[in-house]
XYZ file of C-alpha atoms in Angstrom:
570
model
C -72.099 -33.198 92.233
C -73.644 -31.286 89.014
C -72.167 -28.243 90.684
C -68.784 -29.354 91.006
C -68.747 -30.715 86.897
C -70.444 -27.297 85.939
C -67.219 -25.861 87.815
C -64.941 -27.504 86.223
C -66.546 -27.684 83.005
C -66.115 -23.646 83.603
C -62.385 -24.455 84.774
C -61.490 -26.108 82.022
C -63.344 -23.515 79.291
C -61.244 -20.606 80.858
C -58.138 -22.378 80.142
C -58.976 -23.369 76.518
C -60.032 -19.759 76.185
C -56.508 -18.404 77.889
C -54.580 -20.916 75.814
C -56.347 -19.617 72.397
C -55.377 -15.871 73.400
C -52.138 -16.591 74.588
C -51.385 -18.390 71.048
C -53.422 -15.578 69.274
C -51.449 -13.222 71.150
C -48.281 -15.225 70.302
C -49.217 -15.345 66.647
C -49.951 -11.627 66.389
C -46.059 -11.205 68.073
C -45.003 -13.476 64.874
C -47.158 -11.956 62.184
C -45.964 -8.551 63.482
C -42.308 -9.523 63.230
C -43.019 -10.973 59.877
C -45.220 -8.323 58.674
C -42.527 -5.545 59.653
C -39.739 -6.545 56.646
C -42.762 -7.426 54.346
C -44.500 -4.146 54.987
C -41.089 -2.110 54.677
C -40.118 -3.651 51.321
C -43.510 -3.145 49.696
C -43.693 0.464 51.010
C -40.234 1.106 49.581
C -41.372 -0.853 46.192
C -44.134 1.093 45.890
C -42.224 4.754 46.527
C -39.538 3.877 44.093
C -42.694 2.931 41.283
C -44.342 6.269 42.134
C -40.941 8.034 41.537
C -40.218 6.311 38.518
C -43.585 7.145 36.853
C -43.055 10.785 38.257
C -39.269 10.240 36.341
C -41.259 8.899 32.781
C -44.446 11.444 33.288
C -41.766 14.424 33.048
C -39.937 13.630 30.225
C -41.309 13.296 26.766
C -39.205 10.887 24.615
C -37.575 7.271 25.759
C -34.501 8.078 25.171
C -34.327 11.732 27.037
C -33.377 9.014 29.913
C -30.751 7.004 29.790
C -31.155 3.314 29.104
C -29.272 2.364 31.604
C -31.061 3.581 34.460
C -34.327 1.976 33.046
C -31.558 -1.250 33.286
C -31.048 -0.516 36.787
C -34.522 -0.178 37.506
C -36.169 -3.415 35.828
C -33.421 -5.220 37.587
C -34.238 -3.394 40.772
C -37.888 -4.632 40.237
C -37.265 -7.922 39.566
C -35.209 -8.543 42.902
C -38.061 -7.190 44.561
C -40.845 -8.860 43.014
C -38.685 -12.050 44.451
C -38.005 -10.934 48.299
C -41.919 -9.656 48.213
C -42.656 -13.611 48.068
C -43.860 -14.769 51.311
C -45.716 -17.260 53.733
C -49.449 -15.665 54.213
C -50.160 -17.839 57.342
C -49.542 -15.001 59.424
C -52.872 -13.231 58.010
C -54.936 -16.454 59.927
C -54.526 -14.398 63.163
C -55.299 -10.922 61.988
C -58.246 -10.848 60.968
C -58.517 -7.660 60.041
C -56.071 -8.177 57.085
C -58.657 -11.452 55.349
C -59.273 -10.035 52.006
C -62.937 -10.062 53.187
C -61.989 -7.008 55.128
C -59.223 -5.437 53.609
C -57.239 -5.979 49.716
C -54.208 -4.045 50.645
C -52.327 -7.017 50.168
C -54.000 -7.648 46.676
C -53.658 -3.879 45.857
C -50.332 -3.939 46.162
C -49.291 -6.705 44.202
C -51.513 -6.020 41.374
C -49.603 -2.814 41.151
C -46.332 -4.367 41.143
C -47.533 -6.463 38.150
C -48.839 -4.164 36.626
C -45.495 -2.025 36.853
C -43.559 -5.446 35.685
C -45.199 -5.045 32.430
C -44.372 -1.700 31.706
C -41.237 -1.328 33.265
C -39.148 -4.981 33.127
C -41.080 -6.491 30.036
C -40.642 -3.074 28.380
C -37.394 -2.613 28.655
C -36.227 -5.895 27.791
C -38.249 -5.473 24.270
C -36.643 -2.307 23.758
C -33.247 -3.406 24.962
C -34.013 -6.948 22.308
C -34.933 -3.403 19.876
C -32.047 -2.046 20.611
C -29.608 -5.165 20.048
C -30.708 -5.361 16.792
C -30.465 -2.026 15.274
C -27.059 -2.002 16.887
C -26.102 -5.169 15.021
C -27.692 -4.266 11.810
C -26.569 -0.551 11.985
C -29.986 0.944 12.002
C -31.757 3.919 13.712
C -34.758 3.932 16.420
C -37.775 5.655 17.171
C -37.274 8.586 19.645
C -40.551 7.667 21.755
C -40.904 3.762 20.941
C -37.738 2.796 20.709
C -38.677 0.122 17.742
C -36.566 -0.510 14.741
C -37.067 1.913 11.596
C -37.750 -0.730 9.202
C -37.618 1.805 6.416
C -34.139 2.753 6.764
C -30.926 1.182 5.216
C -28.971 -1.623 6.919
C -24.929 -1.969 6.960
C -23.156 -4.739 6.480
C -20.798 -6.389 9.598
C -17.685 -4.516 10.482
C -15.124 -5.775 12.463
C -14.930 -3.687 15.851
C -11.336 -1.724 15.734
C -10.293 -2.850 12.152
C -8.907 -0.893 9.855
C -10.775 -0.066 5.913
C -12.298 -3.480 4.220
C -9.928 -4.397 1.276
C -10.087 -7.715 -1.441
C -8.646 -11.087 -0.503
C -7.551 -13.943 -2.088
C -9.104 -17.016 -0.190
C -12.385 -17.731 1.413
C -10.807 -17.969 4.928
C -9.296 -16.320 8.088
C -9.544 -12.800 6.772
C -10.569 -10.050 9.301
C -13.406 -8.960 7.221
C -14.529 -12.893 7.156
C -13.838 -12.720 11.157
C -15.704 -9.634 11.267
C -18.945 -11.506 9.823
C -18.584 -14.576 11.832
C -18.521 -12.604 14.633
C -22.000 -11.160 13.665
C -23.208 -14.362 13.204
C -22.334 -14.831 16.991
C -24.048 -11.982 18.567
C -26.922 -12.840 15.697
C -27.201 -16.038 17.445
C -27.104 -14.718 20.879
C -29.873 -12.523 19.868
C -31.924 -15.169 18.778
C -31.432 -17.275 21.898
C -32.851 -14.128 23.793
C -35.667 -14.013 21.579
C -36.642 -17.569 22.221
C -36.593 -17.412 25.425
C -38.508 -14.575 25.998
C -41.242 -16.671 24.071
C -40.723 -19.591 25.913
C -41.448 -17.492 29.036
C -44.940 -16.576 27.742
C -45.848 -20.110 27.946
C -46.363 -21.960 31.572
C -46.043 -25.473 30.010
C -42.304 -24.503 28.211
C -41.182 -21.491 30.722
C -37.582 -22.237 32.490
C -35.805 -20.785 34.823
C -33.001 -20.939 33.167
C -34.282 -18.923 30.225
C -35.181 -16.224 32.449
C -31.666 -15.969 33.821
C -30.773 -16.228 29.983
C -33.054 -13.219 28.880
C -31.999 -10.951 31.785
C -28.117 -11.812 31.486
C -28.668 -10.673 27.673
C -30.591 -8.112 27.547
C -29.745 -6.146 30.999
C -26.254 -7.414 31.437
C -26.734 -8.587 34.946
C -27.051 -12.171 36.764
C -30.457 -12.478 38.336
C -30.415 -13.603 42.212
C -33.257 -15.680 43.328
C -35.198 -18.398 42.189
C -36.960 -16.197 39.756
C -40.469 -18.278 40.029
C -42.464 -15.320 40.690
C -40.643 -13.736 37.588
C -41.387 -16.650 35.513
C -45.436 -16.561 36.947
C -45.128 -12.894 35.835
C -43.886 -13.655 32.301
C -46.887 -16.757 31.884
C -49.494 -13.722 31.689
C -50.441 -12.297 28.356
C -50.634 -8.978 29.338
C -46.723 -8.680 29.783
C -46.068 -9.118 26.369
C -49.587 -9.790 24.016
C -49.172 -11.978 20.958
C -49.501 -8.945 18.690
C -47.038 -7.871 20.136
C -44.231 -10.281 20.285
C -44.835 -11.187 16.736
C -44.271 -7.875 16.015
C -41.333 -7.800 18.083
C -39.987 -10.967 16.551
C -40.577 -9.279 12.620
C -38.833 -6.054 13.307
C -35.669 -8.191 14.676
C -35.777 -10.871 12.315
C -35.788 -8.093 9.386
C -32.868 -6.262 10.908
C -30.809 -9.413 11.578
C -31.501 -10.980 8.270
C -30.655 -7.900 5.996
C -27.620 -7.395 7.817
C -26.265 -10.666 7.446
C -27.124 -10.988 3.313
C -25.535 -7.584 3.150
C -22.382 -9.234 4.909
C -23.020 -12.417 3.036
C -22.906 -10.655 0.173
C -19.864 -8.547 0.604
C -17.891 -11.338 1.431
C -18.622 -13.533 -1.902
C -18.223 -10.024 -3.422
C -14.726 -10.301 -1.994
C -14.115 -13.724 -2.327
C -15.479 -13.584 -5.865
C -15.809 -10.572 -7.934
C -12.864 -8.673 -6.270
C -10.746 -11.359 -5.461
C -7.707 -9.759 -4.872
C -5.157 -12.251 -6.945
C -7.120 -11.699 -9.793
C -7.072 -7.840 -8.981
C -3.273 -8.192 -8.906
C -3.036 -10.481 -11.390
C -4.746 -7.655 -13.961
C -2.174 -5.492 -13.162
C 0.521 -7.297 -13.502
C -1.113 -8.204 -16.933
C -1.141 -4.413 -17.749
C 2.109 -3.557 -17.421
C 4.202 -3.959 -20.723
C 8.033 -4.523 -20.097
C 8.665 -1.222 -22.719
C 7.051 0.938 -20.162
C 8.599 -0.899 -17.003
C 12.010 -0.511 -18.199
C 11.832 3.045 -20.061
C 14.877 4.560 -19.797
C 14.902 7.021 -16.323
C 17.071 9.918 -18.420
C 13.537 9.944 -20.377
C 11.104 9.618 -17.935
C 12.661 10.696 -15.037
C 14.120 8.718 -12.200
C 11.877 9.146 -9.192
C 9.282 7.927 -11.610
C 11.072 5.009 -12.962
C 11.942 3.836 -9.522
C 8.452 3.869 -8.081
C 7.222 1.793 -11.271
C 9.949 -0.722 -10.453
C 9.398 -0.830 -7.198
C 5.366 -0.943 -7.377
C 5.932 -3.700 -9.686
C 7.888 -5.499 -7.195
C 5.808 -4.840 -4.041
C 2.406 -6.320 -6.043
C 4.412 -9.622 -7.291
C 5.557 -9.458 -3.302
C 1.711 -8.913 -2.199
C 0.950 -12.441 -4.170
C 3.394 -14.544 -3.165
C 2.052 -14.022 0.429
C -1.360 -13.981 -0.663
C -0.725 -17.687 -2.259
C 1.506 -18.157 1.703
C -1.846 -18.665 3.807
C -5.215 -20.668 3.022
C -6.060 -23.447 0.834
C -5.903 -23.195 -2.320
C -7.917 -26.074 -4.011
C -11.196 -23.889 -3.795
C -9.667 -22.243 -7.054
C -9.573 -25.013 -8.826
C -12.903 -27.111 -8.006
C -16.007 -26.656 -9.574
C -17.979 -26.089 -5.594
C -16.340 -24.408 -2.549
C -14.385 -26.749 0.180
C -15.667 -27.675 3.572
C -13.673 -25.899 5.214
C -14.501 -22.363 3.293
C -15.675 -19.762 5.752
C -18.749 -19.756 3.449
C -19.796 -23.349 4.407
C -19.508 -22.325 7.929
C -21.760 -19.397 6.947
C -24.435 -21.099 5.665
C -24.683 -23.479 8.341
C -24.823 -21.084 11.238
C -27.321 -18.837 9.046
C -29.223 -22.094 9.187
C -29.261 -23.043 12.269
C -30.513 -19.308 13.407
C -34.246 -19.283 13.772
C -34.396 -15.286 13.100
C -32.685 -16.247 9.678
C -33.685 -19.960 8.880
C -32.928 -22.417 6.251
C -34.405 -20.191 3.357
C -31.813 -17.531 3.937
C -29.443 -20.451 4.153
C -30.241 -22.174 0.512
C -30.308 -18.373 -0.676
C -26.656 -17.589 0.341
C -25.642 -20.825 -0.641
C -27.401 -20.405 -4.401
C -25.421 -16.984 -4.937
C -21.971 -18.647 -3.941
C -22.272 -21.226 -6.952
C -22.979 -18.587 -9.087
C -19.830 -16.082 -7.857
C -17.576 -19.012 -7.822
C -18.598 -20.344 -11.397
C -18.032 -16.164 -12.842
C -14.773 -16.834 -10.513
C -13.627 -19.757 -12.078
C -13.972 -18.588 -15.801
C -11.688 -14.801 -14.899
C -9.834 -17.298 -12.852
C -8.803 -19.778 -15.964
C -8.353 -16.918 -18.086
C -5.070 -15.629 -15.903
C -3.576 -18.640 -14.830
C -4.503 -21.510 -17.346
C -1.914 -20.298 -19.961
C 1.491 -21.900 -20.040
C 3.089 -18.658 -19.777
C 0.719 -17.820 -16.233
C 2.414 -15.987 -14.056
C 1.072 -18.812 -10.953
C 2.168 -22.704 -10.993
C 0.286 -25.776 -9.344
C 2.190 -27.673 -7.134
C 0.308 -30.756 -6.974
C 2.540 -32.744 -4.332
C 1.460 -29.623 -1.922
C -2.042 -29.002 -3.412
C -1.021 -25.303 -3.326
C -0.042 -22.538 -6.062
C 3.123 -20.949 -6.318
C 4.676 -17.561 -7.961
C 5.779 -18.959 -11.068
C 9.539 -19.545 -12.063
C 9.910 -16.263 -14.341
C 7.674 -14.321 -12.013
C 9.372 -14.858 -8.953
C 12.796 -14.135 -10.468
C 11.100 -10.980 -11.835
C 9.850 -9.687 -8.262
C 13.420 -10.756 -6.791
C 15.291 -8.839 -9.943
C 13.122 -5.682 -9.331
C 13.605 -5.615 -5.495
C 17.432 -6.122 -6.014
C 17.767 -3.128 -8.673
C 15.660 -0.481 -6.843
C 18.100 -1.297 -3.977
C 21.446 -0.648 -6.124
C 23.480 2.347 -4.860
C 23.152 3.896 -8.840
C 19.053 4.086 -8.126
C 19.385 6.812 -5.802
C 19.528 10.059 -6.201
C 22.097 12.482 -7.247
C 23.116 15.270 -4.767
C 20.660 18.347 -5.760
C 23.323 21.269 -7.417
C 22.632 23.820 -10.201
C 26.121 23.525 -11.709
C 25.361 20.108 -13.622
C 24.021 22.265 -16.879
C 25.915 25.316 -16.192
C 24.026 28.329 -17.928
C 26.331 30.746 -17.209
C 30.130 31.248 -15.687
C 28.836 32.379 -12.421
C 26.744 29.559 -12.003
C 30.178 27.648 -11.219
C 30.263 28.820 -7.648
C 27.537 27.497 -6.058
C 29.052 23.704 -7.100
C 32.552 24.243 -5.032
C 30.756 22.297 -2.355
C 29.267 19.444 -4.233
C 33.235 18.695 -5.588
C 33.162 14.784 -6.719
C 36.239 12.701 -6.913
C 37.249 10.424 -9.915
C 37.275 7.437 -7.146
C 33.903 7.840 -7.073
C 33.290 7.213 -10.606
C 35.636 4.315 -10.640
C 32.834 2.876 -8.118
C 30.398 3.792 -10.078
C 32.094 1.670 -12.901
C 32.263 -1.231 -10.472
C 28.589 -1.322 -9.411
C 28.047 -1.683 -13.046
C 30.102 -4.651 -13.439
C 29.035 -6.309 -10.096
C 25.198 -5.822 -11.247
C 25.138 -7.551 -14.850
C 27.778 -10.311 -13.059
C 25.892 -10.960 -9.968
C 22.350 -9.340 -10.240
C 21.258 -9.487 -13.725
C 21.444 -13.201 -13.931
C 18.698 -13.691 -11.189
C 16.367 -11.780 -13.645
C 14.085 -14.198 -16.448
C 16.332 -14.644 -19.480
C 14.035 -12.834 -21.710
C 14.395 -9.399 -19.964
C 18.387 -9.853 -19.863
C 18.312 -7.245 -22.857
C 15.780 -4.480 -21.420
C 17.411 -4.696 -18.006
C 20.868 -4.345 -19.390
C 19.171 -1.231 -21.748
C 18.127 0.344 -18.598
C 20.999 -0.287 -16.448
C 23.152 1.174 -18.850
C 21.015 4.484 -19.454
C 21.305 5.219 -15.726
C 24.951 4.565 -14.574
C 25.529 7.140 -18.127
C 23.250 9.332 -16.429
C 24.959 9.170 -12.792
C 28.113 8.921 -14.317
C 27.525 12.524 -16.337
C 25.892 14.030 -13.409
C 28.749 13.070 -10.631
C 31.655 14.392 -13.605
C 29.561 17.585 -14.254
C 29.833 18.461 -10.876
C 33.326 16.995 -10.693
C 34.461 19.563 -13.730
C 31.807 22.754 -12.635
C 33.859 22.691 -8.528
C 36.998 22.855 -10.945
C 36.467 25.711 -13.089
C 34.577 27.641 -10.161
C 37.597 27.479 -8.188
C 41.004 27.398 -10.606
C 44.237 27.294 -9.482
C 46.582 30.464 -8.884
C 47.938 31.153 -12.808
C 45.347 28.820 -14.801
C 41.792 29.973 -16.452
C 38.810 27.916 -15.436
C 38.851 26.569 -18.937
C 42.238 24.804 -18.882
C 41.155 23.138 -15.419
C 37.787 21.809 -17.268
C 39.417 20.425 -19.959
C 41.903 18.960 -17.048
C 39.264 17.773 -14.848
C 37.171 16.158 -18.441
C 40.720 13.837 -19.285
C 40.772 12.304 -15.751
C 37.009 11.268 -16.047
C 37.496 10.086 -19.588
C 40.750 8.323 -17.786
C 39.197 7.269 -14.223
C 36.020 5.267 -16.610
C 38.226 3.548 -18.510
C 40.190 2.203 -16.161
C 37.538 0.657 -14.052
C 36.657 -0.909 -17.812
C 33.839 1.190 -19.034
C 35.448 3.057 -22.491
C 31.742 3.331 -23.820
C 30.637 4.789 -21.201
C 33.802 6.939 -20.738
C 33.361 8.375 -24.183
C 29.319 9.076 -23.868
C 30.347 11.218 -20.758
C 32.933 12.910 -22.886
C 30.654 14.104 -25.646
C 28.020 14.894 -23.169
C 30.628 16.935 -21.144
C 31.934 18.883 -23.775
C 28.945 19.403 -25.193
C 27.084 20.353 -21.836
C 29.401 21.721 -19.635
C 32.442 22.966 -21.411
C 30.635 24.586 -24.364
C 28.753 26.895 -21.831
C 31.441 27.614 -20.076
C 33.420 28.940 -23.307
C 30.775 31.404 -23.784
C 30.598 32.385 -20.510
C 34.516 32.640 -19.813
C 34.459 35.095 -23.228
C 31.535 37.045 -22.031
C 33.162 37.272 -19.012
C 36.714 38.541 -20.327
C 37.321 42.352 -20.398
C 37.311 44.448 -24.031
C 40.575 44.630 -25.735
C 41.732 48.381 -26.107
C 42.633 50.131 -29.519
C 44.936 52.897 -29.179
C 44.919 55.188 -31.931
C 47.188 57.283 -33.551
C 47.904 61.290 -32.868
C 45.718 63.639 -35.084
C 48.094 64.722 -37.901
C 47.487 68.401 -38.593
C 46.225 69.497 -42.353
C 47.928 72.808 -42.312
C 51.883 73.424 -41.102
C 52.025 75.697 -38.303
């Protein structure tokens, strides 16, 4: 009977013994099909880290490589690091990988650790470095790629705007659209910052502000669950204290003179170069003698431009007044809805730039708009300002006088007598044979008569839209130029006449002929003063040269003498 039990004790021990290598065998056939895609990925992970420190060892400087391929290969690393996560069961039934016997395991991920500090927390500082100098405008070091702390900032530009020029409110300018815009990525920045703090930290790291800081700062989504990333990130060696407070100075410098210089260019603008004021003190310089000199003295392509300068800068405020509110100019503190109030609180709400910053901006814009106020009251608190206040609207307005001022200017560069006269070198005749080069610049007396009528349809319809007081100068003025286009259209009118005379009739009979029917053709369209200047100047300027000329020009009379008489008879 003890035989038998011994047998089957022996029995049953055989099959425990083929049941534990058939589900060791079994579990080495699953480890092994495990172990295959595990042992493949870290083998390629581990080639592609040798290659890259081959890459790094052969250069000498950071930025000898481009930063994008140190983008391509943190992100490359960091997918990695996530499909190397997996179940270690399988290592139960091999016993030869128990880290009692062998540490490849270990090995291996210590070395991808240690290549996550140098080669994804690296180039996410440098890439944070990088942000920054872009945004503040400032260079890098070659090897470290850290800020240059000694070098100067620039203030925000707006990306594809034209040259920064004064405005006249504190809102929707490009240059304020430029600055908010800074403020934006400035913000974004700091975001990055935090999290990559907040990732330092097991008890406040997220997820979420991993997929943050990699979105940011290597412009890629992460895949993944990212919790081996995260454990990664907890360890102190990625990114020592030192370190990130050092990384966190450098930015916050960078970010915070950049925005005071914008700051500070925009109250400059808002303030001190405000560009009504600008416009409003040249306006102020311009003395209605010198607007309205008379164009035979100063010339007319210089006369015209003054008029129509002085036009196009009353023009340039009336749509400067057209957009933004306008009650900042008048209260003693800046509205709510200012761009600068928007300013200071985003400035404020920016942990790389903080409240102090804040206060600091928002102690400098008292001051500006106090200095504004006084140049402000100066220009437009007189009765005779060239702006009105429209309380009903709560807006300004050109004044009355000025706005029929910029409307009487535009209207008289525009009149047909402003342009100029057809070039010729017959209107002062110097000599006879200067005569023939005018044949083709012939003018008709019809043409004067129109002349005559622009006049008249200027001070009837035109002059009246002009500010009574500058009736007189205007009329002055209009009156010296249609004299002067009326003498230059009948000098060439008489100089094609006396170049080309008629068959039987000397060039100075046809002048004289050609000098009655402008005298005639002006006083008919009702301009007799005008008709007579153009006489005197005509005879004076035209037919008095071409006297002289027409005698220099005639042959010498010939004396005949008489026979010799002889002394002596033959």
């Amino acid at each position: 009977m003890s035989e038998r039990r011994a047998w089957f004790a022996r029995l049953r021990l055989q099959h425990v013994l083929a049941v534990l290598l058939a589900a060791w065998a079994l579990g080495l056939a699953i480890a092994a099909i495990r172990l295959q895609p595990w042992q493949q990925e870290v083998s390629r992970v581990l080639i592609q880290l040798r290659a890259d420190d081959l890459l790094r060892s052969s250069v000498r400087q950071w930025d000898q490589v481009h930063p994008e391929w140190y983008r391509k290969r943190a992100l490359a690393l960091l997918s990695a690091v996530e499909r190397l996560r997996h179940d270690t069961a399988w290592s139960l039934v091999m016993p030869g990988s128990w880290r009692l016997f062998d540490d490849l395991e270990e090995r291996a991920a210590e070395r991808i650790d240690s290549a996550f500090a140098s080669v994804v927390v690296e180039t996410i500082r440098r890439e944070l470095d990088s942000r920054a100098a872009l945004l503040a405008g400032l260079p890098q070091h070659p090897a470290t790629g850290e800020i240059d702390t000694g070098a100067q900032c620039s203030a925000p530009t707006l990306r594809g705007a034209g040259p920064q020029r004064t405005v006249a409110s504190t809102e929707g300018d490009a240059e304020d659209a430029a600055l908010l815009q800074h403020l934006q990525e400035v913000q974004q920045l700091d975001q990055a910052v935090a999290a990559l703090l907040a990732l330092r930290d097991p008890a406040t790291a997220r997820a979420e502000d991993m997929r943050m800081l990699v979105r940011y700062s290597l412009r890629a989504e992460l895949s993944g669950p990212a919790s081996r990333g995260l454990r990664l990130f907890h360890a102190h060696a990625a990114l020592p204290a030192p370190q990130a407070e050092a990384l966190v100075g450098r930015l916050r410098w960078a970010v915070w003179c950049s925005v005071t210089k914008g700051a500070e260019a925009a109250q400059a603008r808002w303030f001190e170069r405000n560009e009504l004021l600008a416009l409003e003190e040249r306006l102020n310089g311009i003395r209605a003698s010198t607007l309205f000199a008379p164009s035979s003295a100063v010339g007319l392509a210089a006369s015209r431009e003054r008029l129509r300068s002085t036009a196009a800068l009353i023009a340039r405020q009336q749509a400067l007044l057209a957009r933004g509110s306008h009650q900042w100019m008048r209260s003693d503190t800046l509205p709510p809805s200012s761009v600068h109030v928007e300013l200071v609180r985003r400035v404020a709400q920016t942990h790389l730039l903080g409240p102090d910053l804040a206060a600091r901006l928002q102690a400098q814009a008292h001051v500006g708009h106090a200095q504004f106020r006084k140049r402000f009251d100066a220009h437009f608190a007189r009765p005779d300002a060239g702006l009105a206040w429209h309380p009903l609207s709560g807006r300004y307005a050109l004044a009355p006088q000025r706005a029929a001022l910029g409307e009487g200017l535009a209207l008289l560069v525009a009149q047909p007598f402003m342009a100029d006269a057809e070039p010729t070198s017959a209107v002062l005749p110097a000599g006879y044979g200067s005569f023939a080069s005018a044949a083709a610049a012939d003018t008709t007396p019809s043409e004067l008569s129109e002349l005559a009528q622009q006049r008249r349809r200027f001070m009837r319809e035109t002059l009246p839209v002009f500010p009574k007081p500058w009736h007189a100068l205007v009329t002055r003025y209009v009156e010296d130029r249609v004299l002067q286009r009326a003498y230059e259209q009948s000098a060439r009118f008489v100089a094609a006449g006396a170049a080309v005379p008629p068959p039987f009739m000397a060039p100075m009979d046809v002048a004289w002929q050609r000098v009655r029917q402008v005298e005639a053709a002006l006083q008919d369209a009702g301009s007799p003063r005008i008709a007579g200047q153009v006489r005197e100047r005509l005879e004076r300027e035209v037919l008095a040269p071409l006297a002289l000329a027409s005698a220099a020009a005639r042959p010498p009379t010939q004396v005949l003498l008489p026979a010799p008489v002889p002394l002596y008879g033959n």
